[in-house]
Coordinates of C-alpha atoms and ligand atoms in Angstrom, one line a residue:
Chain A
M1 CA 34.0 -115.8 3.9
K2 CA 30.8 -115.1 2.1
E3 CA 30.8 -113.7 -1.4
L4 CA 31.0 -109.9 -1.3
K5 CA 28.6 -107.9 -3.5
P6 CA 30.5 -105.4 -5.6
V7 CA 29.9 -101.7 -4.8
I8 CA 30.4 -100.7 -8.4
E9 CA 29.7 -102.8 -11.5
I10 CA 30.6 -101.5 -14.9
R11 CA 29.5 -103.5 -18.0
N12 CA 30.6 -102.8 -21.5
M13 CA 31.0 -99.1 -21.0
V14 CA 31.8 -96.9 -24.0
A15 CA 32.7 -93.3 -23.5
K16 CA 32.8 -90.6 -26.1
Y17 CA 33.3 -86.9 -26.5
G18 CA 31.1 -85.9 -29.4
T19 CA 31.8 -88.6 -32.0
K20 CA 35.3 -89.3 -30.7
T21 CA 35.5 -92.6 -28.8
I22 CA 37.7 -92.2 -25.8
L23 CA 37.1 -95.5 -24.0
S24 CA 35.6 -98.8 -25.1
D25 CA 34.6 -102.0 -23.6
I26 CA 35.2 -101.3 -19.9
N27 CA 34.2 -104.0 -17.5
V28 CA 34.9 -103.6 -13.8
D29 CA 33.7 -105.0 -10.5
I30 CA 34.8 -103.0 -7.5
L31 CA 34.4 -104.8 -4.1
P32 CA 33.7 -103.1 -0.8
Q33 CA 36.7 -101.8 1.1
E34 CA 38.9 -102.1 -1.9
I35 CA 41.3 -99.4 -3.2
T36 CA 41.3 -99.5 -7.0
V37 CA 43.9 -97.5 -8.7
I38 CA 43.4 -96.3 -12.3
L39 CA 46.7 -96.2 -14.1
G40 CA 47.7 -95.1 -17.6
G41 CA 49.6 -92.4 -19.5
S42 CA 48.5 -88.8 -19.7
G43 CA 45.5 -88.6 -22.0
S44 CA 44.8 -92.3 -21.8
G45 CA 41.3 -91.6 -20.5
K46 CA 41.5 -91.9 -16.7
T47 CA 39.6 -88.7 -15.9
T48 CA 37.1 -89.6 -18.6
L49 CA 36.5 -93.0 -17.0
L50 CA 35.9 -91.4 -13.6
K51 CA 33.5 -88.9 -14.9
N52 CA 31.6 -91.4 -17.0
M53 CA 31.2 -93.8 -14.1
L54 CA 29.8 -90.9 -12.0
R55 CA 27.4 -89.8 -14.7
L56 CA 29.1 -86.4 -15.0
Y57 CA 29.2 -87.4 -18.6
E58 CA 26.6 -89.9 -19.9
P59 CA 28.4 -93.0 -21.2
A60 CA 27.6 -93.7 -24.8
A61 CA 26.8 -97.4 -24.1
G62 CA 26.9 -99.9 -21.3
S63 CA 25.7 -99.8 -17.7
V64 CA 27.1 -98.6 -14.4
K65 CA 25.7 -100.0 -11.1
F66 CA 26.4 -98.6 -7.7
W67 CA 25.3 -100.9 -4.8
G68 CA 23.4 -103.0 -7.3
E69 CA 21.3 -100.2 -8.8
D70 CA 21.8 -98.9 -12.3
I71 CA 22.7 -95.2 -11.9
L72 CA 22.3 -94.4 -15.5
T73 CA 18.6 -95.2 -15.6
M74 CA 17.6 -94.1 -12.1
D75 CA 15.7 -90.8 -11.5
E76 CA 17.1 -87.6 -10.2
N77 CA 16.1 -88.1 -6.5
A78 CA 17.5 -91.6 -6.3
F79 CA 20.7 -90.5 -7.9
N80 CA 21.1 -87.6 -5.5
E81 CA 20.8 -90.2 -2.6
V82 CA 23.6 -92.1 -4.3
L83 CA 25.7 -88.9 -4.6
K84 CA 25.3 -88.1 -0.9
K85 CA 27.1 -91.4 -0.2
T86 CA 29.8 -90.6 -2.7
G87 CA 32.7 -88.2 -2.4
M88 CA 34.8 -86.9 -5.3
L89 CA 38.1 -85.2 -5.3
F90 CA 38.5 -83.4 -8.7
Q91 CA 41.8 -83.2 -10.5
S92 CA 41.8 -79.4 -10.3
G93 CA 40.4 -79.3 -6.8
A94 CA 37.2 -77.6 -7.9
L95 CA 36.7 -75.7 -4.6
L96 CA 34.0 -73.0 -4.6
N97 CA 36.1 -69.8 -5.0
S98 CA 33.8 -67.3 -3.5
I99 CA 33.7 -68.9 0.0
S100 CA 36.4 -69.8 2.6
L101 CA 37.8 -73.3 3.0
Y102 CA 35.7 -73.8 6.1
E103 CA 32.5 -72.9 4.3
N104 CA 33.5 -75.1 1.4
I105 CA 33.4 -78.1 3.7
S106 CA 30.4 -76.9 5.6
I107 CA 28.2 -76.7 2.6
P108 CA 27.3 -80.4 2.1
L109 CA 26.7 -80.7 5.9
E110 CA 24.5 -77.7 6.0
M111 CA 22.5 -78.7 3.0
H112 CA 22.1 -82.4 3.6
T113 CA 22.0 -83.0 7.4
Q114 CA 20.1 -81.8 10.4
L115 CA 23.3 -81.7 12.5
S116 CA 23.7 -78.9 15.0
A117 CA 26.2 -76.1 14.3
K118 CA 28.5 -77.3 17.1
V119 CA 28.7 -80.8 15.8
R120 CA 29.2 -79.5 12.2
D121 CA 32.0 -77.3 13.4
R122 CA 33.8 -80.2 15.0
M123 CA 33.4 -82.3 11.8
I124 CA 34.8 -79.6 9.7
R125 CA 37.7 -78.9 11.9
V126 CA 38.7 -82.5 12.2
K127 CA 38.6 -83.0 8.4
L128 CA 40.8 -80.0 7.8
S129 CA 43.2 -81.2 10.5
L130 CA 43.4 -84.6 9.0
V131 CA 44.6 -83.1 5.7
G132 CA 46.9 -80.7 7.6
L133 CA 45.1 -77.5 6.8
S134 CA 43.9 -76.3 10.2
N135 CA 45.7 -73.1 9.9
A136 CA 44.3 -72.2 6.5
M137 CA 40.7 -72.8 7.7
Y138 CA 39.5 -69.2 7.0
Q139 CA 41.4 -68.6 3.9
F140 CA 39.9 -68.5 0.4
P141 CA 40.8 -71.1 -2.3
S142 CA 42.6 -68.4 -4.4
E143 CA 45.0 -67.9 -1.4
L144 CA 46.1 -71.5 -1.4
S145 CA 48.9 -73.3 -3.2
G146 CA 48.1 -76.1 -5.7
G147 CA 48.8 -78.9 -3.2
M148 CA 46.8 -77.2 -0.5
K149 CA 43.8 -77.0 -2.8
K150 CA 44.1 -80.7 -3.5
R151 CA 44.2 -81.4 0.3
A152 CA 41.3 -79.1 0.9
A153 CA 39.3 -80.8 -1.9
L154 CA 40.0 -84.1 -0.2
A155 CA 38.6 -82.7 3.1
R156 CA 35.5 -81.6 1.2
A157 CA 35.1 -85.0 -0.4
M158 CA 35.2 -86.6 3.1
A159 CA 32.8 -84.1 4.6
M160 CA 29.8 -86.4 4.7
D161 CA 31.9 -89.6 5.6
P162 CA 30.9 -91.2 2.3
P163 CA 31.4 -94.9 2.0
L164 CA 32.6 -94.4 -1.6
L165 CA 35.3 -92.0 -2.5
F166 CA 36.8 -91.1 -5.9
C167 CA 40.1 -89.2 -6.2
D168 CA 41.6 -87.8 -9.4
E169 CA 45.3 -87.5 -8.7
P170 CA 45.2 -86.6 -5.1
S171 CA 49.0 -86.6 -4.7
A172 CA 50.0 -84.8 -7.9
G173 CA 51.8 -81.6 -6.9
L174 CA 52.5 -82.8 -3.3
D175 CA 55.9 -83.3 -1.8
P176 CA 56.8 -86.9 -1.0
I177 CA 56.2 -86.5 2.7
T178 CA 52.7 -84.9 2.4
S179 CA 52.0 -87.4 -0.3
A180 CA 52.9 -90.3 2.0
S181 CA 50.8 -89.0 4.8
L182 CA 47.9 -88.6 2.4
D183 CA 48.4 -92.3 1.5
E184 CA 48.3 -93.1 5.2
L185 CA 45.0 -91.2 5.5
I186 CA 43.5 -93.0 2.5
L187 CA 44.5 -96.4 3.9
S188 CA 43.0 -95.5 7.3
L189 CA 39.8 -94.3 5.5
K190 CA 39.7 -97.8 4.0
E191 CA 40.5 -99.7 7.1
Q192 CA 38.7 -97.8 9.8
F193 CA 35.8 -96.4 7.9
K194 CA 35.4 -99.3 5.5
M195 CA 35.4 -97.0 2.6
T196 CA 35.6 -98.1 -1.0
I197 CA 38.1 -95.9 -2.9
V198 CA 38.8 -95.4 -6.6
I199 CA 42.0 -93.4 -7.2
V200 CA 43.8 -92.1 -10.3
T201 CA 47.5 -91.7 -9.6
H202 CA 50.9 -91.9 -11.3
E203 CA 53.0 -92.1 -8.2
L204 CA 54.6 -95.6 -8.1
A205 CA 55.4 -95.3 -4.4
S206 CA 51.8 -94.5 -3.7
I207 CA 50.5 -97.3 -5.9
H208 CA 52.7 -99.8 -4.0
R209 CA 51.4 -98.4 -0.6
I210 CA 47.7 -98.4 -1.3
A211 CA 46.6 -100.4 -4.3
D212 CA 44.5 -103.5 -3.9
K213 CA 43.4 -103.6 -7.6
I214 CA 44.7 -101.9 -10.7
I215 CA 42.9 -100.8 -13.8
F216 CA 45.4 -100.1 -16.5
L217 CA 44.3 -97.9 -19.4
D218 CA 46.2 -97.6 -22.7
S219 CA 44.8 -95.3 -25.4
G220 CA 41.2 -96.0 -24.5
T221 CA 41.2 -99.8 -23.8
M222 CA 41.5 -101.5 -20.5
L223 CA 44.7 -103.6 -20.9
F224 CA 44.5 -105.0 -17.4
Y225 CA 42.2 -105.3 -14.4
G226 CA 43.4 -107.2 -11.3
T227 CA 45.7 -107.1 -8.3
L228 CA 49.0 -105.3 -8.3
D229 CA 51.0 -108.6 -8.0
E230 CA 49.1 -110.1 -11.0
A231 CA 49.8 -106.9 -12.9
K232 CA 53.5 -107.4 -12.4
T233 CA 53.5 -111.0 -13.4
A234 CA 51.1 -110.7 -16.3
K235 CA 54.0 -109.8 -18.7
I236 CA 52.1 -107.1 -20.4
P237 CA 54.7 -104.9 -22.1
Q238 CA 53.0 -101.6 -21.5
I239 CA 52.6 -102.3 -17.8
D240 CA 56.1 -103.6 -17.4
H241 CA 57.4 -100.5 -19.2
F242 CA 55.3 -98.3 -16.9
F243 CA 56.8 -99.8 -13.7
E244 CA 60.3 -100.0 -15.2
V245 CA 60.5 -96.4 -16.2
G246 CA 59.1 -95.1 -13.0
K247 CA 61.7 -97.0 -10.9
F248 CA 64.7 -95.2 -9.4
Chain B
M1 CA 19.8 -96.0 17.2
Q2 CA 18.5 -96.8 20.7
I3 CA 19.2 -94.7 23.8
E4 CA 18.5 -95.9 27.4
L5 CA 19.1 -94.3 30.7
T6 CA 19.6 -96.6 33.7
S7 CA 20.5 -94.8 37.0
D8 CA 23.2 -92.4 35.8
A9 CA 24.5 -94.4 32.8
L10 CA 23.4 -93.7 29.2
T11 CA 23.6 -96.7 26.9
L12 CA 23.9 -96.1 23.1
T13 CA 23.0 -99.0 20.9
G14 CA 23.4 -99.2 17.1
E15 CA 24.8 -96.8 14.6
L16 CA 25.8 -93.2 15.5
N17 CA 26.2 -91.3 12.2
H18 CA 25.0 -88.1 10.6
H19 CA 21.6 -89.7 10.0
T20 CA 21.0 -90.7 13.6
V21 CA 22.8 -87.9 15.5
P22 CA 20.2 -85.2 15.2
D23 CA 17.5 -87.4 16.7
A24 CA 19.8 -88.8 19.3
A25 CA 20.7 -85.2 20.3
K26 CA 17.0 -84.4 20.9
E27 CA 16.4 -87.6 22.9
I28 CA 19.4 -87.1 25.1
S29 CA 18.7 -83.5 25.9
R30 CA 15.2 -84.7 27.0
L31 CA 16.8 -87.4 29.2
F32 CA 19.1 -84.7 30.7
K33 CA 16.0 -83.1 32.2
E34 CA 14.8 -86.4 33.7
G35 CA 18.0 -87.3 35.7
T36 CA 21.7 -86.9 35.9
I37 CA 23.9 -88.6 33.4
S38 CA 27.5 -89.2 34.5
K39 CA 28.8 -91.8 32.1
I40 CA 28.0 -93.2 28.6
D41 CA 28.1 -96.9 27.8
L42 CA 29.3 -97.4 24.2
G43 CA 29.6 -101.2 24.4
E44 CA 26.7 -101.8 22.0
L45 CA 27.7 -99.2 19.4
T46 CA 28.2 -100.9 16.1
M47 CA 29.2 -98.0 13.9
I48 CA 30.3 -94.4 14.2
D49 CA 31.3 -91.6 11.8
S50 CA 32.8 -88.2 12.2
A51 CA 29.3 -86.7 13.0
G52 CA 29.0 -89.3 15.8
V53 CA 32.4 -88.5 17.2
A54 CA 31.8 -84.8 17.1
F55 CA 28.6 -85.4 19.0
L56 CA 30.4 -87.6 21.6
D57 CA 33.0 -84.8 22.0
E58 CA 30.2 -82.4 22.8
M59 CA 28.8 -84.9 25.3
H60 CA 32.3 -85.3 26.8
L61 CA 32.7 -81.6 27.3
K62 CA 29.3 -81.4 29.0
L63 CA 29.7 -84.4 31.3
S64 CA 33.2 -83.7 32.4
E65 CA 32.1 -80.5 34.0
Y66 CA 30.7 -82.4 36.9
S67 CA 31.2 -86.2 36.4
K68 CA 34.2 -87.7 38.3
E69 CA 34.0 -91.0 36.5
Q70 CA 35.4 -92.3 33.2
I71 CA 32.9 -90.8 30.9
F72 CA 32.9 -93.3 28.0
Q73 CA 32.6 -96.9 29.2
K74 CA 33.2 -100.3 27.5
V75 CA 34.3 -98.7 24.3
P76 CA 34.9 -101.3 21.6
A77 CA 38.4 -101.1 20.0
K78 CA 36.9 -100.3 16.6
I79 CA 34.9 -97.4 18.0
Q80 CA 37.9 -96.2 20.0
A81 CA 40.0 -96.0 16.9
M82 CA 37.4 -93.9 15.2
I83 CA 37.2 -91.6 18.2
D84 CA 41.0 -91.2 18.2
T85 CA 41.0 -90.2 14.6
Y86 CA 38.0 -87.9 14.6
S87 CA 38.0 -86.4 18.1
T88 CA 38.5 -82.6 18.1
L89 CA 38.9 -82.1 21.8
E90 CA 42.7 -81.9 21.5
L91 CA 42.7 -79.8 18.4
P92 CA 44.0 -76.3 18.9
L93 CA 41.5 -73.6 18.2
V94 CA 42.3 -71.4 15.2
E95 CA 41.2 -67.8 15.7
K96 CA 38.8 -66.4 13.1
P97 CA 40.3 -63.4 11.5
P98 CA 38.9 -60.4 13.4
K99 CA 36.3 -58.3 11.7
M100 CA 37.3 -54.6 11.3
G101 CA 35.6 -51.9 13.2
F102 CA 33.7 -49.1 11.5
F103 CA 36.4 -46.5 11.6
E104 CA 39.1 -48.9 10.6
Q105 CA 36.9 -49.9 7.6
V106 CA 36.4 -46.3 6.6
G107 CA 40.1 -45.5 6.9
D108 CA 41.0 -48.7 5.2
S109 CA 38.8 -48.0 2.2
L110 CA 40.0 -44.4 1.9
L111 CA 43.6 -45.7 1.9
N112 CA 42.7 -48.3 -0.6
S113 CA 41.0 -45.9 -3.0
Y114 CA 44.0 -43.7 -2.8
N115 CA 46.3 -46.6 -3.6
E116 CA 44.1 -47.7 -6.4
L117 CA 44.0 -44.3 -7.9
V118 CA 47.8 -44.2 -7.8
K119 CA 48.0 -47.6 -9.4
A120 CA 45.4 -46.7 -12.1
L121 CA 47.4 -43.5 -12.9
T122 CA 50.6 -45.4 -13.0
L123 CA 49.1 -47.9 -15.4
A124 CA 47.7 -45.1 -17.5
A125 CA 51.1 -43.5 -17.7
E126 CA 52.6 -46.9 -18.7
I127 CA 50.0 -47.4 -21.3
F128 CA 50.6 -44.0 -22.8
Y129 CA 54.3 -44.5 -22.7
Y130 CA 54.3 -47.9 -24.4
S131 CA 51.7 -46.8 -26.9
G132 CA 53.9 -43.8 -27.8
V133 CA 56.9 -46.0 -28.1
G134 CA 54.8 -48.6 -29.9
L135 CA 54.0 -46.1 -32.7
F136 CA 57.7 -46.1 -33.7
S137 CA 58.8 -49.6 -32.8
R138 CA 56.7 -52.7 -33.2
K139 CA 58.8 -54.6 -30.8
D140 CA 56.7 -56.7 -28.3
Q141 CA 53.6 -56.5 -30.5
R142 CA 52.5 -59.3 -32.8
R143 CA 52.5 -58.4 -36.4
G144 CA 48.9 -57.9 -37.7
S145 CA 47.5 -57.5 -34.2
L146 CA 46.6 -53.9 -34.7
L147 CA 44.5 -54.6 -37.8
Q148 CA 42.9 -57.6 -36.2
Q149 CA 42.0 -55.6 -33.0
A150 CA 40.6 -52.7 -35.0
A151 CA 38.5 -55.0 -37.1
Q152 CA 37.2 -56.8 -34.0
L153 CA 36.5 -53.6 -32.0
G154 CA 34.8 -52.0 -35.0
S155 CA 32.7 -54.9 -36.1
E156 CA 31.6 -55.6 -32.6
A157 CA 30.2 -52.1 -32.1
L158 CA 29.0 -51.2 -35.6
P159 CA 25.6 -52.8 -35.8
I160 CA 24.4 -51.7 -32.4
V161 CA 25.8 -48.2 -32.9
A162 CA 23.9 -48.0 -36.2
L163 CA 20.7 -49.2 -34.8
L164 CA 20.8 -47.0 -31.7
S165 CA 21.8 -43.9 -33.6
L166 CA 19.0 -44.4 -36.1
I167 CA 16.4 -44.7 -33.4
I168 CA 17.8 -41.8 -31.4
G169 CA 17.8 -39.5 -34.5
F170 CA 14.3 -40.6 -35.1
I171 CA 13.0 -39.9 -31.6
L172 CA 14.8 -36.6 -31.3
A173 CA 13.3 -35.4 -34.6
L174 CA 9.9 -36.6 -33.6
Q175 CA 9.8 -35.0 -30.1
S176 CA 11.3 -31.7 -31.0
G177 CA 9.6 -31.6 -34.4
V178 CA 6.2 -31.5 -32.7
Q179 CA 7.3 -28.5 -30.5
L180 CA 8.9 -26.6 -33.3
K181 CA 5.8 -27.0 -35.5
N182 CA 3.7 -25.1 -32.9
F183 CA 6.0 -22.1 -33.5
G184 CA 6.1 -22.6 -37.2
A185 CA 9.8 -23.1 -36.8
N186 CA 10.0 -26.4 -38.7
V187 CA 13.2 -25.8 -40.5
F188 CA 15.2 -25.5 -37.3
I189 CA 14.8 -29.2 -36.8
A190 CA 17.9 -29.7 -39.0
D191 CA 20.0 -27.3 -36.9
L192 CA 18.8 -28.8 -33.6
L193 CA 19.4 -32.4 -34.7
S194 CA 22.8 -31.7 -36.1
I195 CA 24.1 -29.8 -33.1
T196 CA 22.8 -32.3 -30.5
M197 CA 24.1 -35.3 -32.3
V198 CA 27.5 -33.9 -33.2
R199 CA 28.2 -32.1 -29.9
E200 CA 26.7 -34.6 -27.4
M201 CA 24.8 -37.6 -28.4
A202 CA 26.9 -39.4 -31.0
P203 CA 30.2 -39.4 -28.9
L204 CA 28.3 -40.3 -25.8
I205 CA 26.3 -43.2 -27.0
T206 CA 29.2 -44.6 -29.0
A207 CA 31.4 -44.4 -26.0
I208 CA 28.8 -46.2 -23.8
I209 CA 28.3 -48.9 -26.3
V210 CA 32.1 -49.4 -26.7
A211 CA 32.5 -49.4 -23.0
G212 CA 29.8 -52.2 -22.7
R213 CA 31.1 -54.2 -25.6
S214 CA 34.8 -53.7 -25.8
G215 CA 35.7 -52.4 -22.4
S216 CA 34.2 -55.6 -20.8
A217 CA 36.0 -57.7 -23.4
I218 CA 39.3 -56.1 -22.6
A219 CA 38.8 -56.4 -18.8
S220 CA 37.8 -60.1 -19.0
E221 CA 40.5 -61.0 -21.5
I222 CA 43.3 -59.5 -19.3
A223 CA 41.8 -60.8 -16.1
T224 CA 41.6 -64.3 -17.5
M225 CA 45.2 -64.1 -18.6
E226 CA 46.1 -62.9 -15.1
V227 CA 44.4 -65.7 -13.2
T228 CA 45.7 -68.4 -15.6
E229 CA 49.2 -67.1 -15.2
E230 CA 49.4 -66.2 -18.9
I231 CA 50.6 -62.7 -17.9
D232 CA 53.4 -64.2 -15.9
A233 CA 54.2 -66.5 -18.8
L234 CA 54.5 -63.4 -21.1
K235 CA 56.8 -61.8 -18.6
M236 CA 59.0 -64.9 -18.6
M237 CA 59.2 -64.8 -22.3
A238 CA 60.7 -61.3 -21.9
L239 CA 57.6 -59.7 -23.4
N240 CA 56.0 -56.7 -21.8
P241 CA 52.3 -57.5 -21.1
I242 CA 51.2 -53.9 -21.6
A243 CA 53.0 -53.6 -24.9
Y244 CA 51.8 -57.1 -26.0
V245 CA 48.2 -57.0 -24.8
V246 CA 47.1 -53.5 -24.2
V247 CA 48.9 -51.4 -26.8
P248 CA 47.4 -53.0 -29.9
K249 CA 43.9 -52.4 -28.4
F250 CA 44.9 -48.9 -27.5
H251 CA 46.0 -48.0 -31.0
A252 CA 43.0 -49.8 -32.5
I253 CA 40.4 -48.1 -30.4
T254 CA 42.0 -44.7 -31.1
I255 CA 41.5 -45.2 -34.8
V256 CA 38.1 -46.9 -34.6
M257 CA 36.3 -44.7 -32.1
P258 CA 36.2 -41.5 -34.2
L259 CA 35.1 -43.6 -37.2
L260 CA 32.2 -45.0 -35.1
V261 CA 31.2 -41.5 -34.0
M262 CA 31.3 -40.2 -37.5
F263 CA 29.1 -43.2 -38.5
S264 CA 26.7 -42.5 -35.6
I265 CA 26.3 -38.9 -36.6
I266 CA 25.5 -39.7 -40.2
V267 CA 23.1 -42.5 -39.4
S268 CA 21.2 -40.4 -36.8
I269 CA 20.8 -37.5 -39.1
L270 CA 19.5 -39.8 -41.7
G271 CA 17.0 -41.1 -39.1
G272 CA 16.0 -37.5 -38.3
A273 CA 15.7 -36.8 -42.0
F274 CA 12.9 -39.3 -42.4
I275 CA 10.8 -37.4 -39.9
A276 CA 11.8 -33.9 -41.1
I277 CA 11.1 -34.7 -44.7
G278 CA 8.1 -37.0 -44.2
M279 CA 6.2 -35.3 -41.4
L280 CA 7.4 -31.7 -41.3
D281 CA 7.4 -31.1 -45.0
I282 CA 11.0 -29.8 -45.2
A283 CA 12.7 -30.2 -48.6
P284 CA 15.5 -32.7 -48.5
H285 CA 18.0 -30.2 -50.0
T286 CA 17.1 -27.6 -47.3
F287 CA 17.4 -30.1 -44.5
F288 CA 20.8 -31.4 -45.4
T289 CA 22.3 -28.0 -46.2
R290 CA 21.1 -26.6 -42.9
A291 CA 22.3 -29.6 -41.0
I292 CA 25.8 -29.4 -42.5
D293 CA 26.1 -25.6 -42.5
I294 CA 25.4 -25.3 -38.8
I295 CA 28.4 -27.4 -37.8
T296 CA 31.7 -25.6 -37.4
I297 CA 35.2 -27.0 -37.7
K298 CA 35.6 -26.4 -34.0
D299 CA 32.6 -28.6 -33.2
L300 CA 34.1 -31.4 -35.1
I301 CA 37.5 -31.0 -33.6
V302 CA 36.1 -31.0 -30.1
T303 CA 33.8 -34.0 -30.8
F304 CA 36.6 -36.2 -32.3
S305 CA 39.2 -35.3 -29.6
K306 CA 36.6 -36.0 -27.0
S307 CA 35.7 -39.4 -28.5
I308 CA 39.4 -40.3 -28.5
W309 CA 39.6 -39.4 -24.8
F310 CA 36.6 -41.6 -24.1
A311 CA 38.3 -44.4 -26.0
W312 CA 41.4 -44.1 -23.9
V313 CA 39.5 -44.0 -20.7
I314 CA 37.7 -47.2 -21.7
V315 CA 40.9 -49.0 -22.5
I316 CA 42.7 -47.8 -19.4
I317 CA 39.9 -48.7 -17.0
G318 CA 39.4 -52.0 -18.7
S319 CA 43.0 -52.9 -18.4
Y320 CA 43.3 -51.6 -14.9
Y321 CA 40.5 -53.9 -13.6
G322 CA 41.9 -56.7 -15.7
F323 CA 45.4 -56.5 -14.2
Q324 CA 43.9 -56.0 -10.7
V325 CA 41.9 -59.2 -10.7
K326 CA 41.8 -61.1 -7.4
G327 CA 40.7 -64.7 -6.9
G328 CA 40.1 -67.3 -9.5
A329 CA 37.5 -67.4 -12.2
E330 CA 34.9 -65.6 -10.2
G331 CA 37.3 -62.6 -9.9
V332 CA 37.1 -62.3 -13.7
G333 CA 33.4 -61.7 -13.6
K334 CA 33.8 -59.1 -10.9
A335 CA 36.6 -57.3 -12.7
T336 CA 34.5 -57.2 -15.9
T337 CA 31.5 -55.8 -14.2
A338 CA 33.5 -53.2 -12.3
A339 CA 35.3 -52.2 -15.5
V340 CA 32.0 -51.6 -17.4
V341 CA 30.4 -49.6 -14.6
S342 CA 33.4 -47.4 -13.9
S343 CA 34.2 -46.7 -17.5
I344 CA 30.6 -45.7 -18.3
F345 CA 30.7 -43.5 -15.2
A346 CA 34.1 -42.0 -16.2
V347 CA 32.9 -41.4 -19.8
I348 CA 29.9 -39.4 -18.6
L349 CA 32.1 -37.5 -16.1
F350 CA 34.6 -36.6 -18.9
D351 CA 31.7 -35.5 -21.1
A352 CA 30.5 -33.1 -18.4
V353 CA 34.0 -31.7 -18.2
F354 CA 34.3 -31.2 -21.9
S355 CA 30.9 -29.5 -22.1
L356 CA 32.0 -27.0 -19.4
L357 CA 35.3 -26.3 -21.2
Y358 CA 34.0 -25.9 -24.7
L359 CA 30.5 -24.5 -24.3
Ligands
ATP401 N1 36.0 -82.1 -22.9 C1 36.7 -82.9 -23.8 N2 36.3 -82.8 -25.1 C2 36.9 -83.6 -26.0 N3 38.0 -84.4 -25.8 C3 38.4 -84.5 -24.5 C4 37.8 -83.8 -23.4 N4 38.4 -84.1 -22.3 C5 39.3 -85.0 -22.6 N5 39.3 -85.3 -23.9 C6 40.2 -86.2 -24.6 O1 40.0 -87.5 -24.0 C7 41.2 -88.2 -23.9 C8 41.4 -88.6 -22.4 O2 41.4 -87.5 -21.6 P1 41.4 -87.7 -20.0 O3 41.2 -86.3 -19.4 O4 40.5 -88.7 -19.6 O5 42.9 -88.1 -19.8 P2 43.7 -88.5 -18.4 O6 44.0 -90.0 -18.6 O7 42.9 -88.1 -17.3 O8 45.0 -87.7 -18.6 P3 45.9 -86.9 -17.4 O9 46.7 -87.9 -16.8 O10 46.7 -86.0 -18.3 O11 44.9 -86.2 -16.6 C9 42.3 -87.2 -24.4 O12 42.7 -87.7 -25.6 C10 41.6 -85.9 -24.4 O13 42.1 -85.2 -25.6
MG402 MG1 43.1 -86.6 -15.8

């Protein structure tokens, strides 16, 4: 097989809030069609890593390349094109509160494509049905439970069929069955649609089902980057502890 | 994306995604005019996304009206898997919630306003009750919250009340001074200014400023607490949200409002004095004695009780909209705006009632 070019390359990234350094020396190469799981304790900097690699916060140092191009130095228009190929599921859902679910998912399609209303309608309905929210289609975000918001947010992240998807704790707050079906969905996104996916999650079951690669953060440093099996045999105390405590 | 029509079969070659679908749709509707299409060959399709599948669904619906043949031909396994995932042909339709008719809407909004009025009055009663109880027992209130609230309410409003009162006193004296001078009635400027400010202007402008500054703050604070479940958290700590959040504000504003009105009266009369003494040649001593003598005890009682009423109206309306908030963060903004608009309206309405009662 020929050498695959990484979708995301991060070099020596440092992330700060003000003068407080949260992450240092992050080096990552994410290959196409790979599911990368970011692991680490609460407050270890997982969300910060996601936001910095998406330029939602400007990293204090280092470079981030998407499809071979440095997104930190590119201009607004080029970056917008990158964003259209990228979906993000925020930890809090971040749905637009003033419009219904249906419209939330419709927005990127209306703004960025020339598709006809009928085609858009089908795309929206199938995305909502994939996350099991067909019946809540015309409800407003404030009328949804926490887990429903998460699923709706995933539907919105998938609206444009992005080849690259970021998820911040998609299964937190979901029951094990819904959570497992979400994993199924994520796996099929990867296999059928050849998506590259970066996920933050704490669910061990979920990690075992979906992870190709693991980034393990511990108080701001990347302790480990590699496959799940390597992680388990690497004999790193923090990682062993993480998997040990979570077992039942 | 290439599209070819041979006899009655359409062949799609290349990628069918949200970039190519709009053009493909145009091309195909053109081909429809040229001849009949009864099947679609997908053998050369290399990639498809949900937009492509949605488009194929539309085509399927259209062709199956008349075509007897298998509509999609030579579908590659990969593409078939995508179609299976993304097809919406089998999805049950979810009804849009029906829009209400005109009469239903009118009836609904009448009922709603009635219910809202009942709720607002209930809340007002609760606030009065807990404020009354709170005078004697400080249970459910944080220690020091009254002083802190009073200082906050007062200091928020003080500078702007001072500035506006000064300017209004100034303008009032200037405008009426010119008229009075024509009649040689210069001295009466003191009476006029004093009566207008004490009876009407000072309580009214102070109330409007407090409604804008503190009414909005009360509404947004309570609304934020409501949407972030803080109010529920208080209840779970066995604390009464009204006693904990509203009562300190209620007491504070009851103390602060008359003080602000007093302050407004003094500053505005000083503002008027500049004009009276400087432009109308009235002796300072004459001006101030007339300004003070014209005011009766009854005037002061009415003014201060009226300003306390205004204060209560502002707190009650602010809390009402705060507790009623619907939706997430954007509900907070709406609640705040509604609180300010309604409390200014209510203050002016009450003022009219007071004017009629104590003419
Ligand atoms: N806006 C901010 N300003 C300052 N510090 C922040 C900010 N957001 C996060 N932090 C700090 O950065 C660190 C990492 O936070 P981050 O949100 O990335 O954690 P996380 O790994 O996503 O945790 P969780 O699993 O709880 O979501 C924490 O110590 C936090 O206090
Ligand atoms: Mg986080």
